[in-house]
Coordinates of C-alpha atoms in Angstrom, one line a residue:
X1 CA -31.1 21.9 -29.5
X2 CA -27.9 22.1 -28.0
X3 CA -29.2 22.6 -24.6
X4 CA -31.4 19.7 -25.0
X5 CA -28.5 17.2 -25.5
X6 CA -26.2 18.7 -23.3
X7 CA -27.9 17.5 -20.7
X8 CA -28.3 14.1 -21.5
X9 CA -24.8 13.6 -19.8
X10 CA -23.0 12.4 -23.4
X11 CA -20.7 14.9 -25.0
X12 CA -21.9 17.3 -27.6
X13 CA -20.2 19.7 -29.6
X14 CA -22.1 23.2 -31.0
X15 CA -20.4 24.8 -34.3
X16 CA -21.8 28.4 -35.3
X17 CA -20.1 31.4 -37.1
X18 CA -20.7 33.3 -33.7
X19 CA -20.5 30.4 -31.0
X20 CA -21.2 31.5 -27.3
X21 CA -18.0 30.3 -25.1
X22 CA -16.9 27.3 -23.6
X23 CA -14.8 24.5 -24.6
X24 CA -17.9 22.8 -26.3
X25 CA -18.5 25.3 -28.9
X26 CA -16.4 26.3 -32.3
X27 CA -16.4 28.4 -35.0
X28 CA -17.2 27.8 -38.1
X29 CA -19.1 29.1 -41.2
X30 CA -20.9 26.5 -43.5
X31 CA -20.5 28.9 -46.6
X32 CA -16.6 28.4 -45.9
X33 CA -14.8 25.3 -47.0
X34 CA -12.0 26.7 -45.0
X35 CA -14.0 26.9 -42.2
X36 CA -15.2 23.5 -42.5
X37 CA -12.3 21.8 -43.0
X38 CA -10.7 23.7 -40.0
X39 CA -13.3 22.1 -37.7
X40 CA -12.3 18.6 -38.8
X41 CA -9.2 19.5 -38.2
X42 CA -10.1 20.2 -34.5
X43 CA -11.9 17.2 -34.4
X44 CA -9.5 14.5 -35.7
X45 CA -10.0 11.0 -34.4
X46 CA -13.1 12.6 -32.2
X47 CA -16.0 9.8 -32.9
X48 CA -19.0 11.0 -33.7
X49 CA -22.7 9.1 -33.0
X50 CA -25.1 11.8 -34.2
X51 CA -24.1 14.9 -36.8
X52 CA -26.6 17.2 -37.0
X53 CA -26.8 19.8 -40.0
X54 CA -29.4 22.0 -39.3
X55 CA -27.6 25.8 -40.7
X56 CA -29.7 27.0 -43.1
X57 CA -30.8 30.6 -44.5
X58 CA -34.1 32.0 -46.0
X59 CA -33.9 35.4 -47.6
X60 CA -35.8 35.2 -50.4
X61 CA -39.6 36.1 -48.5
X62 CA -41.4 38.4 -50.8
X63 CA -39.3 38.1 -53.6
X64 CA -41.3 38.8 -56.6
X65 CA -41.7 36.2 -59.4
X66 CA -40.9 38.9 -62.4
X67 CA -38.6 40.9 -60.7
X68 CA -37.0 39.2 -58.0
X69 CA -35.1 36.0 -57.1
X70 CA -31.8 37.6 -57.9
X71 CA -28.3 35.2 -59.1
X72 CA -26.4 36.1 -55.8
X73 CA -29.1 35.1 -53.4
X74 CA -29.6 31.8 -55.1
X75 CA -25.8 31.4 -54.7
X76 CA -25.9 32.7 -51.3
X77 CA -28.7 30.4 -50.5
X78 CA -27.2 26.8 -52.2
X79 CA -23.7 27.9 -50.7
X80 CA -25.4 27.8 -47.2
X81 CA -28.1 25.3 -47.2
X82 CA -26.9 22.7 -49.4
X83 CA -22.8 22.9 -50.1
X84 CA -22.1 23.5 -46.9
X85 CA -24.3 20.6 -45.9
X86 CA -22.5 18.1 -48.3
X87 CA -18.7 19.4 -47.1
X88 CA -19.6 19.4 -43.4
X89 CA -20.5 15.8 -44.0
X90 CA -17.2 15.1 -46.3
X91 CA -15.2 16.7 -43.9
X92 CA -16.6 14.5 -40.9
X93 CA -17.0 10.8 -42.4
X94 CA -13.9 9.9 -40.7
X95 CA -15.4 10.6 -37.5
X96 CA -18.6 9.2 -38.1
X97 CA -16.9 5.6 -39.2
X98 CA -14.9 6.1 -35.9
X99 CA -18.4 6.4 -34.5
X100 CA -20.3 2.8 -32.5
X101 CA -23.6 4.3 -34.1
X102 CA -23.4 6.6 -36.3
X103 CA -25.9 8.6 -37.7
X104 CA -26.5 12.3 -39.8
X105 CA -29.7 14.5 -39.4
X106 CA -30.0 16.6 -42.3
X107 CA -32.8 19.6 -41.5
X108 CA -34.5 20.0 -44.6
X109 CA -38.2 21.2 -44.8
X110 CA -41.5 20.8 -46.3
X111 CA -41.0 23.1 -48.9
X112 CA -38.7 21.3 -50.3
X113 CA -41.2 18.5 -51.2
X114 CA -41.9 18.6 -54.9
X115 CA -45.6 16.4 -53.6
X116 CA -46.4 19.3 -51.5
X117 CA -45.8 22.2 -53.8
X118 CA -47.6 25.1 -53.5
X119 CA -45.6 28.5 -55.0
X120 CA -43.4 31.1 -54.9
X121 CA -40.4 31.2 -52.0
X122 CA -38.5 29.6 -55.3
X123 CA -34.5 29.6 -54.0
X124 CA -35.2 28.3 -50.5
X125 CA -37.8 25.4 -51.7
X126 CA -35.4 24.5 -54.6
X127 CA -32.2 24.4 -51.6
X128 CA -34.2 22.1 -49.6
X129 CA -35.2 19.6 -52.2
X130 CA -31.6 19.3 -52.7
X131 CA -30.8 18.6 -49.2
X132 CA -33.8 15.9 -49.6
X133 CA -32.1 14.4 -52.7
X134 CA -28.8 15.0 -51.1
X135 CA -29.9 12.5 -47.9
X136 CA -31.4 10.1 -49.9
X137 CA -28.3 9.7 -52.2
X138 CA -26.5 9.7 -49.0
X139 CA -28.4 6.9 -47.1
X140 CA -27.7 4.5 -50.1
X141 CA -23.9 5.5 -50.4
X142 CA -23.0 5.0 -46.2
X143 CA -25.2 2.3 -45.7
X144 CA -22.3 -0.1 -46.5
X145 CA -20.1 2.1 -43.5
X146 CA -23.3 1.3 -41.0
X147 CA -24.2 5.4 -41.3
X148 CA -27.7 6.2 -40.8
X149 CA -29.1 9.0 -42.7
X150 CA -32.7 10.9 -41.1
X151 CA -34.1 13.7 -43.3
X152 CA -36.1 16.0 -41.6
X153 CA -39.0 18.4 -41.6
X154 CA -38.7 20.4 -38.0
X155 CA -42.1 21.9 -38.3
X156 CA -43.2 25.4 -38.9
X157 CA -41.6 26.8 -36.0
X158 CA -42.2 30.3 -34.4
X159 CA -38.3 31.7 -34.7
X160 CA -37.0 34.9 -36.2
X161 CA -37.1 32.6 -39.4
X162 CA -40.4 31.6 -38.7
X163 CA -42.1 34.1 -38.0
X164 CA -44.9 34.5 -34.5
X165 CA -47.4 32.7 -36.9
X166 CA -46.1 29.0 -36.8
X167 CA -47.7 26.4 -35.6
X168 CA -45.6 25.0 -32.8
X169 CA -42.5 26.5 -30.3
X170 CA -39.1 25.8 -30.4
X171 CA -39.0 23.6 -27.5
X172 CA -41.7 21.1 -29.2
X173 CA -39.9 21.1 -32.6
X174 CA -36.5 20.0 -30.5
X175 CA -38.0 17.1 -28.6
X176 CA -39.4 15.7 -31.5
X177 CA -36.8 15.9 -33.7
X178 CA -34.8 14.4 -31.2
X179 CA -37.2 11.4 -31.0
X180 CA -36.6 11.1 -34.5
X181 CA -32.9 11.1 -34.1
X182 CA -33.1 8.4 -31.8
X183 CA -34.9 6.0 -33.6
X184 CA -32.8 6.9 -36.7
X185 CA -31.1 3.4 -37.7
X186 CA -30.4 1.6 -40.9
X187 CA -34.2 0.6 -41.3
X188 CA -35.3 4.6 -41.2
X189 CA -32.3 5.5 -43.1
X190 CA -33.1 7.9 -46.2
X191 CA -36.5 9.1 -45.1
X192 CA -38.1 12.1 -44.9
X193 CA -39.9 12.8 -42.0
X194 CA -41.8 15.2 -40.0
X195 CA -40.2 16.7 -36.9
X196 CA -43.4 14.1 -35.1
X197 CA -42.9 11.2 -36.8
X198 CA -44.9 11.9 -39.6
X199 CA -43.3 10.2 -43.2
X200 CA -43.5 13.5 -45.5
X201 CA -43.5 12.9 -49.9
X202 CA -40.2 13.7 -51.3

């Protein structure tokens, strides 16, 4: 994804616990407060137009329903996909109201729909449905600051998370969730939608 709007000619910054170098990338760990608020330190009165939180874990494959799930993977998991989604936003609204257009793409997923239920994978489907309800509650509250929130389904996507099963590539998924980004705007703030344009049932 980075690649993708790297060359679009605008500026983009990349954050990841193990960033490749370059001036364009930072370090940062989304299960760190510290880390988070570090960034936004490096990235005082830097506007932003598009924030996109898209770090998210999935350990609990194969867990089994009387034995597994353990307490420290669903607080490894909500640490990850859902705390350190709400702080990185917290830590960057400043930016964001500095911002012409701004907007925040939360990745969450199908599994996280309680419509589309289906079973088991219990810690990661009940982390996403937050990040759903967390970008809907979010879409109300910065409406009033002109912030666009998109929530987001990017597809079953053949990565290591993935798995060689899924349905589409990596390089599909990325261009159209970056459709999606574009046409995010206060009158598609607070849905959920598929990474093609497809509204998905919270």
């Amino acid at each position: 994804m980075f690649d993708l709007f790297s060359g679009s000619g605008k500026p983009v910054i990349g954050a990841a616990r193990n960033p490749p170098d370059g001036p364009d990338w930072h370090a940062m760990d989304v299960s760190d407060p510290k880390s988070i608020r570090a960034l936004a330190g490096h990235l005082t009165a830097v506007p932003i137009e598009l924030l996109i939180c898209n770090a998210g874990i999935f350990p609990d494959k194969g867990q089994l329903l009387d034995t597994g799930f353990p307490p420290a993977m669903w607080d490894t998991v909500f640490r990850t996909n859902v705390t350190g989604t709400f702080l990185t936003v917290q830590a960057l609204l400043p930016n964001l109201r500095a911002a012409h257009r701004p907007r925040i793409a939360l990745l969450a997923s199908r599994l996280g729909s309680s419509e589309l239920a289906s079973g088991d994978r219990y810690i990661y489907r009940a982390s996403k449905a937050a990040v759903i309800n967390l970008g809907r509650n979010l879409a109300v509250d910065l409406r009033g600051d002109g912030i666009a929130v998109g929530i987001y389904h990017p597809g079953w996507v053949r990565t290591d998370m993935g798995g060689p099963s899924g349905d589409i590539d990596v390089e599909t998924s990325v261009k159209g969730l970056a459709t999606r980004f574009e046409e995010l705007g206060p009158k598609t703030s607070g849905r959920f939608q598929n990474w093609d344009g497809q509204t998905l049932p919270f």
